[in-house]
mmCIF file of C-alpha atoms in Angstrom:
data_model
loop_
_atom_site.group_PDB
_atom_site.id
_atom_site.type_symbol
_atom_site.label_atom_id
_atom_site.label_comp_id
_atom_site.label_asym_id
_atom_site.label_seq_id
_atom_site.Cartn_x
_atom_site.Cartn_y
_atom_site.Cartn_z
ATOM 1 C CA MET O 1 0.000 0.000 0.000
ATOM 2 C CA GLY O 2 3.047 2.271 0.179
ATOM 3 C CA ILE O 3 2.927 3.334 -3.462
ATOM 4 C CA VAL O 4 -0.794 4.060 -3.215
ATOM 5 C CA THR O 5 -0.196 6.261 -0.208
ATOM 6 C CA ASP O 6 2.663 8.029 -1.959
ATOM 7 C CA ALA O 7 0.561 8.623 -5.072
ATOM 8 C CA TRP O 8 -2.273 9.998 -2.954
ATOM 9 C CA GLY O 9 0.183 12.268 -1.200
ATOM 10 C CA TRP O 10 1.441 13.528 -4.554
ATOM 11 C CA LEU O 11 -2.099 14.281 -5.707
ATOM 12 C CA ALA O 12 -2.950 15.954 -2.402
ATOM 13 C CA THR O 13 -0.052 18.394 -2.727
ATOM 14 C CA GLY O 14 -1.484 21.745 -3.769
ATOM 15 C CA ALA O 15 1.653 22.829 -5.622
ATOM 16 C CA HIS O 16 1.164 19.985 -8.108
ATOM 17 C CA TRP O 17 -2.168 21.419 -9.262
ATOM 18 C CA THR O 18 -1.008 24.892 -10.283
ATOM 19 C CA GLY O 19 1.526 26.437 -12.643
ATOM 20 C CA GLU O 20 2.620 25.657 -16.186
ATOM 21 C CA GLU O 21 3.337 22.018 -15.328
ATOM 22 C CA GLY O 22 0.450 21.613 -12.904
ATOM 23 C CA ILE O 23 -2.379 19.100 -13.056
ATOM 24 C CA GLY O 24 -4.932 21.796 -13.864
ATOM 25 C CA ARG O 25 -3.132 22.868 -17.032
ATOM 26 C CA ARG O 26 -2.353 19.304 -18.116
ATOM 27 C CA LEU O 27 -5.960 18.261 -17.525
ATOM 28 C CA ALA O 28 -7.239 21.150 -19.654
ATOM 29 C CA GLU O 29 -4.834 20.174 -22.449
ATOM 30 C CA HIS O 30 -5.925 16.556 -22.251
ATOM 31 C CA VAL O 31 -9.627 17.414 -22.386
ATOM 32 C CA TYR O 32 -9.053 19.815 -25.285
ATOM 33 C CA VAL O 33 -7.142 17.319 -27.423
ATOM 34 C CA SER O 34 -9.454 14.399 -26.607
ATOM 35 C CA GLY O 35 -12.621 16.414 -27.136
ATOM 36 C CA ALA O 36 -11.451 17.865 -30.447
ATOM 37 C CA ALA O 37 -10.455 14.447 -31.767
ATOM 38 C CA LEU O 38 -13.726 12.812 -30.687
ATOM 39 C CA LEU O 39 -15.896 15.563 -32.171
ATOM 40 C CA ILE O 40 -14.081 15.482 -35.507
ATOM 41 C CA ALA O 41 -14.161 11.675 -35.661
ATOM 42 C CA ALA O 42 -17.875 11.626 -34.819
ATOM 43 C CA ALA O 43 -18.639 14.273 -37.437
ATOM 44 C CA LEU O 44 -16.865 12.176 -40.071
ATOM 45 C CA ALA O 45 -17.691 8.589 -39.072
ATOM 46 C CA LEU O 46 -21.252 8.702 -37.728
ATOM 47 C CA PRO O 47 -22.994 10.199 -40.781
ATOM 48 C CA LEU O 48 -21.098 7.823 -43.075
ATOM 49 C CA GLY O 49 -21.849 4.750 -40.969
ATOM 50 C CA LEU O 50 -25.520 5.649 -40.561
ATOM 51 C CA TRP O 51 -25.897 6.364 -44.261
ATOM 52 C CA LEU O 52 -24.252 3.082 -45.303
ATOM 53 C CA GLY O 53 -26.411 1.224 -42.797
ATOM 54 C CA HIS O 54 -29.554 2.843 -44.179
ATOM 55 C CA LEU O 55 -28.594 1.966 -47.757
ATOM 56 C CA GLY O 56 -27.549 -1.545 -46.798
ATOM 57 C CA ARG O 57 -24.453 -1.286 -48.973
ATOM 58 C CA GLY O 58 -20.762 -0.781 -48.350
ATOM 59 C CA GLY O 59 -20.848 -2.571 -45.016
ATOM 60 C CA ALA O 60 -17.967 -4.917 -45.772
ATOM 61 C CA LEU O 61 -15.817 -1.991 -46.865
ATOM 62 C CA ALA O 62 -16.689 0.027 -43.759
ATOM 63 C CA VAL O 63 -15.902 -2.851 -41.408
ATOM 64 C CA ASN O 64 -12.651 -3.717 -43.187
ATOM 65 C CA VAL O 65 -11.487 -0.101 -43.140
ATOM 66 C CA SER O 66 -12.335 0.041 -39.444
ATOM 67 C CA ASN O 67 -10.346 -3.129 -38.768
ATOM 68 C CA VAL O 68 -7.336 -1.678 -40.576
ATOM 69 C CA GLY O 69 -7.661 1.458 -38.488
ATOM 70 C CA ARG O 70 -7.667 -0.581 -35.295
ATOM 71 C CA ALA O 71 -4.459 -2.322 -36.335
ATOM 72 C CA ILE O 72 -2.459 0.881 -36.823
ATOM 73 C CA PRO O 73 -0.625 1.987 -33.652
ATOM 74 C CA VAL O 74 -1.457 5.576 -32.745
ATOM 75 C CA PHE O 75 2.106 6.255 -31.653
ATOM 76 C CA ALA O 76 3.414 5.109 -35.039
ATOM 77 C CA VAL O 77 1.054 7.493 -36.826
ATOM 78 C CA LEU O 78 2.015 10.294 -34.467
ATOM 79 C CA ALA O 79 5.719 9.605 -34.989
ATOM 80 C CA LEU O 80 5.260 9.835 -38.766
ATOM 81 C CA PHE O 81 3.458 13.145 -38.426
ATOM 82 C CA MET O 82 6.277 14.507 -36.260
ATOM 83 C CA VAL O 83 8.794 14.066 -39.102
ATOM 84 C CA SER O 84 6.443 15.752 -41.571
ATOM 85 C CA PRO O 85 5.636 19.461 -42.038
ATOM 86 C CA LEU O 86 2.859 18.999 -39.454
ATOM 87 C CA ARG O 87 5.415 18.731 -36.643
ATOM 88 C CA ASN O 88 5.216 22.508 -36.133
ATOM 89 C CA ALA O 89 1.406 22.615 -36.202
ATOM 90 C CA GLY O 90 0.845 22.354 -32.451
ATOM 91 C CA TYR O 91 -1.703 19.750 -31.459
ATOM 92 C CA VAL O 92 -2.751 19.005 -35.049
ATOM 93 C CA PRO O 93 -0.649 15.790 -35.365
ATOM 94 C CA THR O 94 -2.019 14.451 -32.081
ATOM 95 C CA VAL O 95 -5.621 15.282 -32.959
ATOM 96 C CA VAL O 96 -5.320 13.717 -36.420
ATOM 97 C CA ALA O 97 -3.782 10.537 -34.984
ATOM 98 C CA LEU O 98 -6.547 10.271 -32.390
ATOM 99 C CA VAL O 99 -9.227 10.881 -35.041
ATOM 100 C CA LEU O 100 -7.868 7.915 -36.993
ATOM 101 C CA PHE O 101 -7.981 5.875 -33.795
ATOM 102 C CA ALA O 102 -11.520 6.912 -32.838
ATOM 103 C CA THR O 103 -13.081 6.416 -36.262
ATOM 104 C CA PRO O 104 -13.282 2.555 -36.336
ATOM 105 C CA PRO O 105 -15.654 2.025 -33.366
ATOM 106 C CA LEU O 106 -17.798 4.974 -34.391
ATOM 107 C CA LEU O 107 -18.111 3.863 -38.009
ATOM 108 C CA THR O 108 -18.656 0.192 -37.237
ATOM 109 C CA ASN O 109 -21.255 0.706 -34.520
ATOM 110 C CA ALA O 110 -23.179 3.267 -36.569
ATOM 111 C CA TYR O 111 -23.387 0.873 -39.501
ATOM 112 C CA VAL O 112 -24.196 -2.206 -37.421
ATOM 113 C CA GLY O 113 -26.749 -0.318 -35.333
ATOM 114 C CA VAL O 114 -28.833 0.620 -38.368
ATOM 115 C CA ARG O 115 -28.448 -2.749 -40.070
ATOM 116 C CA GLU O 116 -29.665 -4.592 -36.957
ATOM 117 C CA VAL O 117 -32.948 -2.686 -36.830
ATOM 118 C CA ASP O 118 -35.852 -5.125 -37.105
ATOM 119 C CA PRO O 119 -36.773 -5.317 -40.816
ATOM 120 C CA ALA O 120 -40.420 -5.736 -39.824
ATOM 121 C CA ALA O 121 -40.380 -2.277 -38.246
ATOM 122 C CA VAL O 122 -38.904 -0.801 -41.410
ATOM 123 C CA ARG O 123 -41.441 -2.555 -43.633
ATOM 124 C CA ALA O 124 -44.280 -1.380 -41.406
ATOM 125 C CA ALA O 125 -43.034 2.203 -41.609
ATOM 126 C CA ARG O 126 -42.806 2.032 -45.389
ATOM 127 C CA GLY O 127 -46.268 0.473 -45.495
ATOM 128 C CA MET O 128 -47.558 3.534 -43.651
ATOM 129 C CA GLY O 129 -46.270 5.681 -46.492
ATOM 130 C CA MET O 130 -43.109 6.997 -44.878
ATOM 131 C CA THR O 131 -40.338 8.185 -47.183
ATOM 132 C CA GLY O 132 -36.789 6.865 -46.915
ATOM 133 C CA GLY O 133 -35.757 9.889 -44.883
ATOM 134 C CA GLN O 134 -38.692 9.522 -42.521
ATOM 135 C CA VAL O 135 -37.982 5.833 -42.027
ATOM 136 C CA PHE O 136 -34.394 6.673 -41.148
ATOM 137 C CA LEU O 137 -35.205 9.496 -38.740
ATOM 138 C CA ARG O 138 -38.288 8.015 -37.043
ATOM 139 C CA VAL O 139 -37.529 4.299 -37.039
ATOM 140 C CA GLU O 140 -33.951 3.317 -37.830
ATOM 141 C CA LEU O 141 -32.094 6.055 -35.963
ATOM 142 C CA PRO O 142 -34.032 5.743 -32.661
ATOM 143 C CA LEU O 143 -33.744 1.943 -32.669
ATOM 144 C CA ALA O 144 -30.048 2.075 -33.602
ATOM 145 C CA ARG O 145 -29.181 4.648 -30.942
ATOM 146 C CA PRO O 146 -28.128 2.194 -28.180
ATOM 147 C CA VAL O 147 -25.558 0.528 -30.447
ATOM 148 C CA VAL O 148 -24.394 3.884 -31.799
ATOM 149 C CA MET O 149 -23.967 5.270 -28.289
ATOM 150 C CA THR O 150 -21.970 2.198 -27.299
ATOM 151 C CA GLY O 151 -19.559 3.060 -30.105
ATOM 152 C CA VAL O 152 -19.391 6.683 -28.966
ATOM 153 C CA ARG O 153 -18.618 5.675 -25.385
ATOM 154 C CA SER O 154 -16.008 3.164 -26.515
ATOM 155 C CA ALA O 155 -14.323 5.722 -28.761
ATOM 156 C CA ALA O 156 -14.395 8.406 -26.067
ATOM 157 C CA VAL O 157 -12.779 6.214 -23.422
ATOM 158 C CA GLN O 158 -10.158 4.950 -25.869
ATOM 159 C CA VAL O 159 -9.296 8.475 -26.992
ATOM 160 C CA VAL O 160 -8.953 9.769 -23.435
ATOM 161 C CA ALA O 161 -6.677 6.869 -22.520
ATOM 162 C CA THR O 162 -4.625 7.041 -25.720
ATOM 163 C CA ALA O 163 -4.157 10.821 -25.670
ATOM 164 C CA THR O 164 -1.382 10.238 -23.143
ATOM 165 C CA VAL O 165 0.919 9.305 -26.069
ATOM 166 C CA ALA O 166 1.027 13.000 -26.983
ATOM 167 C CA ALA O 167 3.567 13.419 -24.208
ATOM 168 C CA MET O 168 5.937 11.062 -26.027
ATOM 169 C CA VAL O 169 6.446 13.690 -28.743
ATOM 170 C CA GLY O 170 6.558 16.684 -26.433
ATOM 171 C CA GLN O 171 2.868 17.618 -26.520
ATOM 172 C CA GLY O 172 0.767 18.398 -23.459
ATOM 173 C CA GLY O 173 -1.865 16.471 -21.561
ATOM 174 C CA LEU O 174 -1.857 14.229 -18.516
ATOM 175 C CA GLY O 175 0.732 12.037 -20.190
ATOM 176 C CA ARG O 176 3.307 14.719 -19.387
ATOM 177 C CA ILE O 177 2.845 13.983 -15.707
ATOM 178 C CA ILE O 178 3.616 10.319 -16.331
ATOM 179 C CA THR O 179 6.662 10.959 -18.525
ATOM 180 C CA ALA O 180 7.992 13.526 -16.045
ATOM 181 C CA GLY O 181 7.673 10.925 -13.312
ATOM 182 C CA PHE O 182 9.616 8.394 -15.373
ATOM 183 C CA ALA O 183 12.311 10.978 -16.098
ATOM 184 C CA THR O 184 12.838 11.672 -12.393
ATOM 185 C CA TYR O 185 12.268 8.084 -11.236
ATOM 186 C CA ASP O 186 9.283 9.324 -9.215
ATOM 187 C CA THR O 187 7.022 6.268 -9.078
ATOM 188 C CA ALA O 188 4.391 8.096 -7.054
ATOM 189 C CA GLN O 189 4.057 10.709 -9.794
ATOM 190 C CA VAL O 190 3.793 8.041 -12.487
ATOM 191 C CA VAL O 191 1.012 6.265 -10.592
ATOM 192 C CA ALA O 192 -0.726 9.565 -9.851
ATOM 193 C CA GLY O 193 -0.690 10.466 -13.548
ATOM 194 C CA ALA O 194 -2.101 7.071 -14.497
ATOM 195 C CA VAL O 195 -4.843 7.429 -11.869
ATOM 196 C CA LEU O 196 -5.804 10.838 -13.257
ATOM 197 C CA VAL O 197 -6.124 9.424 -16.774
ATOM 198 C CA ALA O 198 -8.228 6.512 -15.511
ATOM 199 C CA LEU O 199 -10.498 8.815 -13.504
ATOM 200 C CA LEU O 200 -10.988 11.118 -16.482
ATOM 201 C CA ALA O 201 -11.897 8.155 -18.690
ATOM 202 C CA LEU O 202 -14.416 6.933 -16.102
ATOM 203 C CA LEU O 203 -15.867 10.426 -15.786
ATOM 204 C CA VAL O 204 -16.314 10.713 -19.550
ATOM 205 C CA GLU O 205 -17.966 7.282 -19.622
ATOM 206 C CA GLY O 206 -20.306 8.302 -16.809
ATOM 207 C CA VAL O 207 -21.277 11.575 -18.471
ATOM 208 C CA LEU O 208 -22.092 9.830 -21.746
ATOM 209 C CA VAL O 209 -24.142 7.134 -19.981
ATOM 210 C CA ALA O 210 -26.072 9.814 -18.089
ATOM 211 C CA ALA O 211 -26.671 11.786 -21.304
ATOM 212 C CA ASP O 212 -27.893 8.656 -23.062
ATOM 213 C CA ARG O 213 -30.348 7.869 -20.265
ATOM 214 C CA LEU O 214 -31.580 11.452 -20.256
ATOM 215 C CA LEU O 215 -32.229 11.335 -24.000
ATOM 216 C CA THR O 216 -34.052 8.025 -23.591
ATOM 217 C CA ARG O 217 -36.253 9.440 -20.833
ATOM 218 C CA ASP O 218 -37.071 12.580 -22.822
ATOM 219 C CA ARG O 219 -37.951 10.498 -25.876
ATOM 220 C CA ARG O 220 -40.295 8.277 -23.876
ATOM 221 C CA MET O 221 -41.989 11.296 -22.330
ATOM 222 C CA THR O 222 -42.415 12.822 -25.774
ATOM 223 C CA GLU O 223 -44.019 9.644 -27.119
ATOM 224 C CA ARG O 224 -46.616 9.536 -24.339
#
């Protein structure tokens, strides 16, 4: 329990929360990079996955592209960017690498979510005279939402955890706390940094779950 106590002591030290190298600044950097990457990935992957799922075509391509994306190490992509002209573009290389990492679960779950909608529900909607757009918005999208949200939560947690690699190429974020601890052989700081990343990931997961439940409740109240 000694290392746990030491890590807690490091976190409880007020001086570690302020200043240019403090937890507050590193946390803000981490949230900024993770949030930007997740929003961009969602804006690109979700519409494409939902559209392909609605059409019922291109699924094999979408899944295969997603699998390739999962196989590419984020650090390798980031390292390549850092020897390109993008190395002087601030957080751009990190955000781009994380977007590539977040896209597979978003794209796959969006496609699968729509394709797994009960065909009987779709046929019934079309039988009622609904257009393709109305079927998508009123039937497919609401029924696919749980699977889509699972992909969003998975991508969000993965991005938050993986954003620590930014520190390996001199960028900011909570990973800087971990790398600084390694550099000074401060095990308590390393553990404290890892705990902060884990807590942030859990917080993001909790916020998304709560938002999903709130949307579900509002939808049910609207339907009554």
